Amino acid sequence: MDQINGWVRGVTEDELNAKKETITGSYKVGLATTGGLAGQILRNTERGYDDAMLDEYPGIIQGMKLEEINEAVQKYIVPNKLVIVAAGSVDEKGEPLEK
């Protein structure tokens, strides 16, 4: 919950820039193979995007503004309305079982 509450308080410019670089870098690397390119074309087609989206996507990500991101997080992420789910074996108190 600490991470989620941090997002709701607002991400920083440095955090946003780092995430933009990660997303666009991974996207470009993914297009480097025939399979990766074909997969992205399929995803774009399934989402109703035209062929230009292959080239436009990195610019769209890089163009996102800090204020837009923080407003969207505050609008759609409401910590007290989240449902938290855990997977794995627990004891009667809900504590993880030892290995």
PDB file of C-alpha atoms in Angstrom:
ATOM      1  CA  MET A   1       0.000   0.000   0.000  1.00  0.00           C
ATOM      2  CA  ASP A   2       2.931   2.355   0.554  1.00  0.00           C
ATOM      3  CA  GLN A   3       3.717   2.309  -3.178  1.00  0.00           C
ATOM      4  CA  ILE A   4       0.092   2.950  -4.125  1.00  0.00           C
ATOM      5  CA  ASN A   5      -0.225   5.789  -1.621  1.00  0.00           C
ATOM      6  CA  GLY A   6       2.982   7.256  -3.044  1.00  0.00           C
ATOM      7  CA  TRP A   7       1.492   7.226  -6.551  1.00  0.00           C
ATOM      8  CA  VAL A   8      -1.657   8.939  -5.306  1.00  0.00           C
ATOM      9  CA  ARG A   9       0.449  11.652  -3.659  1.00  0.00           C
ATOM     10  CA  GLY A  10       2.113  12.122  -7.044  1.00  0.00           C
ATOM     11  CA  VAL A  11       5.007  10.764  -9.043  1.00  0.00           C
ATOM     12  CA  THR A  12       8.044  12.976  -9.538  1.00  0.00           C
ATOM     13  CA  GLU A  13       9.426  14.272 -12.815  1.00  0.00           C
ATOM     14  CA  ASP A  14      12.451  11.982 -12.407  1.00  0.00           C
ATOM     15  CA  GLU A  15      10.231   8.926 -11.840  1.00  0.00           C
ATOM     16  CA  LEU A  16       8.137   9.782 -14.878  1.00  0.00           C
ATOM     17  CA  ASN A  17      11.166  10.345 -17.110  1.00  0.00           C
ATOM     18  CA  ALA A  18      12.722   7.055 -16.027  1.00  0.00           C
ATOM     19  CA  LYS A  19       9.489   5.180 -16.769  1.00  0.00           C
ATOM     20  CA  LYS A  20       9.152   6.886 -20.168  1.00  0.00           C
ATOM     21  CA  GLU A  21      12.664   5.752 -21.095  1.00  0.00           C
ATOM     22  CA  THR A  22      11.952   2.208 -19.927  1.00  0.00           C
ATOM     23  CA  ILE A  23       8.688   1.957 -21.867  1.00  0.00           C
ATOM     24  CA  THR A  24       9.994   3.444 -25.106  1.00  0.00           C
ATOM     25  CA  GLY A  25      13.279   1.542 -24.923  1.00  0.00           C
ATOM     26  CA  SER A  26      11.530  -1.792 -24.389  1.00  0.00           C
ATOM     27  CA  TYR A  27       9.109  -1.004 -27.194  1.00  0.00           C
ATOM     28  CA  LYS A  28      11.909  -0.278 -29.667  1.00  0.00           C
ATOM     29  CA  VAL A  29      13.862  -3.388 -28.682  1.00  0.00           C
ATOM     30  CA  GLY A  30      10.697  -5.447 -29.117  1.00  0.00           C
ATOM     31  CA  LEU A  31      10.397  -4.271 -32.717  1.00  0.00           C
ATOM     32  CA  ALA A  32      13.927  -5.461 -33.535  1.00  0.00           C
ATOM     33  CA  THR A  33      12.830  -8.986 -34.459  1.00  0.00           C
ATOM     34  CA  THR A  34      10.373 -10.162 -37.078  1.00  0.00           C
ATOM     35  CA  GLY A  35       8.275 -11.853 -34.397  1.00  0.00           C
ATOM     36  CA  GLY A  36       8.270  -8.756 -32.214  1.00  0.00           C
ATOM     37  CA  LEU A  37       7.260  -6.526 -35.097  1.00  0.00           C
ATOM     38  CA  ALA A  38       4.517  -8.926 -36.197  1.00  0.00           C
ATOM     39  CA  GLY A  39       3.223  -9.156 -32.635  1.00  0.00           C
ATOM     40  CA  GLN A  40       3.046  -5.380 -32.293  1.00  0.00           C
ATOM     41  CA  ILE A  41       1.251  -5.037 -35.631  1.00  0.00           C
ATOM     42  CA  LEU A  42      -1.286  -7.616 -34.413  1.00  0.00           C
ATOM     43  CA  ARG A  43      -1.793  -5.805 -31.075  1.00  0.00           C
ATOM     44  CA  ASN A  44      -2.256  -2.496 -32.889  1.00  0.00           C
ATOM     45  CA  THR A  45      -4.779  -4.056 -35.269  1.00  0.00           C
ATOM     46  CA  GLU A  46      -6.706  -5.638 -32.386  1.00  0.00           C
ATOM     47  CA  ARG A  47      -6.887  -2.232 -30.685  1.00  0.00           C
ATOM     48  CA  GLY A  48      -8.045  -0.473 -33.851  1.00  0.00           C
ATOM     49  CA  TYR A  49      -4.849   1.530 -34.416  1.00  0.00           C
ATOM     50  CA  ASP A  50      -3.533   2.227 -37.898  1.00  0.00           C
ATOM     51  CA  ASP A  51      -0.027   1.378 -39.104  1.00  0.00           C
ATOM     52  CA  ALA A  52       1.298   4.836 -38.187  1.00  0.00           C
ATOM     53  CA  MET A  53       1.009   3.920 -34.496  1.00  0.00           C
ATOM     54  CA  LEU A  54       4.165   1.799 -34.841  1.00  0.00           C
ATOM     55  CA  ASP A  55       6.162   4.993 -35.304  1.00  0.00           C
ATOM     56  CA  GLU A  56       4.006   7.344 -33.216  1.00  0.00           C
ATOM     57  CA  TYR A  57       3.860   5.342 -29.976  1.00  0.00           C
ATOM     58  CA  PRO A  58       7.266   6.347 -28.536  1.00  0.00           C
ATOM     59  CA  GLY A  59       6.478  10.019 -29.165  1.00  0.00           C
ATOM     60  CA  ILE A  60       3.100   9.679 -27.477  1.00  0.00           C
ATOM     61  CA  ILE A  61       4.745   8.202 -24.391  1.00  0.00           C
ATOM     62  CA  GLN A  62       7.521  10.828 -24.359  1.00  0.00           C
ATOM     63  CA  GLY A  63       4.920  13.587 -24.733  1.00  0.00           C
ATOM     64  CA  MET A  64       3.022  12.694 -21.563  1.00  0.00           C
ATOM     65  CA  LYS A  65       3.113  15.430 -18.952  1.00  0.00           C
ATOM     66  CA  LEU A  66       3.609  15.007 -15.217  1.00  0.00           C
ATOM     67  CA  GLU A  67       0.347  16.800 -14.445  1.00  0.00           C
ATOM     68  CA  GLU A  68      -1.611  14.464 -16.764  1.00  0.00           C
ATOM     69  CA  ILE A  69      -0.165  11.376 -15.116  1.00  0.00           C
ATOM     70  CA  ASN A  70      -0.777  12.573 -11.573  1.00  0.00           C
ATOM     71  CA  GLU A  71      -4.340  13.671 -12.391  1.00  0.00           C
ATOM     72  CA  ALA A  72      -5.116  10.265 -13.933  1.00  0.00           C
ATOM     73  CA  VAL A  73      -3.685   8.400 -10.940  1.00  0.00           C
ATOM     74  CA  GLN A  74      -5.691  10.506  -8.495  1.00  0.00           C
ATOM     75  CA  LYS A  75      -8.847  10.048 -10.577  1.00  0.00           C
ATOM     76  CA  TYR A  76      -8.652   6.278 -11.042  1.00  0.00           C
ATOM     77  CA  ILE A  77      -6.684   4.973  -8.042  1.00  0.00           C
ATOM     78  CA  VAL A  78      -8.642   5.282  -4.796  1.00  0.00           C
ATOM     79  CA  PRO A  79      -6.694   3.407  -2.104  1.00  0.00           C
ATOM     80  CA  ASN A  80      -9.629   2.812   0.259  1.00  0.00           C
ATOM     81  CA  LYS A  81     -11.619   1.207  -2.586  1.00  0.00           C
ATOM     82  CA  LEU A  82      -8.906  -1.243  -3.634  1.00  0.00           C
ATOM     83  CA  VAL A  83      -9.275  -4.950  -3.035  1.00  0.00           C
ATOM     84  CA  ILE A  84      -6.048  -6.569  -1.906  1.00  0.00           C
ATOM     85  CA  VAL A  85      -5.491 -10.197  -2.835  1.00  0.00           C
ATOM     86  CA  ALA A  86      -2.653 -12.425  -1.686  1.00  0.00           C
ATOM     87  CA  ALA A  87      -1.711 -15.830  -3.017  1.00  0.00           C
ATOM     88  CA  GLY A  88       0.072 -18.617  -1.234  1.00  0.00           C
ATOM     89  CA  SER A  89      -0.226 -20.708   1.890  1.00  0.00           C
ATOM     90  CA  VAL A  90      -1.062 -18.975   5.167  1.00  0.00           C
ATOM     91  CA  ASP A  91      -1.726 -20.052   8.727  1.00  0.00           C
ATOM     92  CA  GLU A  92      -4.875 -19.342  10.777  1.00  0.00           C
ATOM     93  CA  LYS A  93      -3.709 -15.772  11.411  1.00  0.00           C
ATOM     94  CA  GLY A  94      -3.122 -15.071   7.738  1.00  0.00           C
ATOM     95  CA  GLU A  95       0.649 -15.190   8.086  1.00  0.00           C
ATOM     96  CA  PRO A  96       2.735 -16.866   5.341  1.00  0.00           C
ATOM     97  CA  LEU A  97       3.756 -20.427   6.115  1.00  0.00           C
ATOM     98  CA  GLU A  98       7.447 -21.079   6.579  1.00  0.00           C
ATOM     99  CA  LYS A  99       9.192 -22.981   3.810  1.00  0.00           C
TER     100      LYS A  99
END
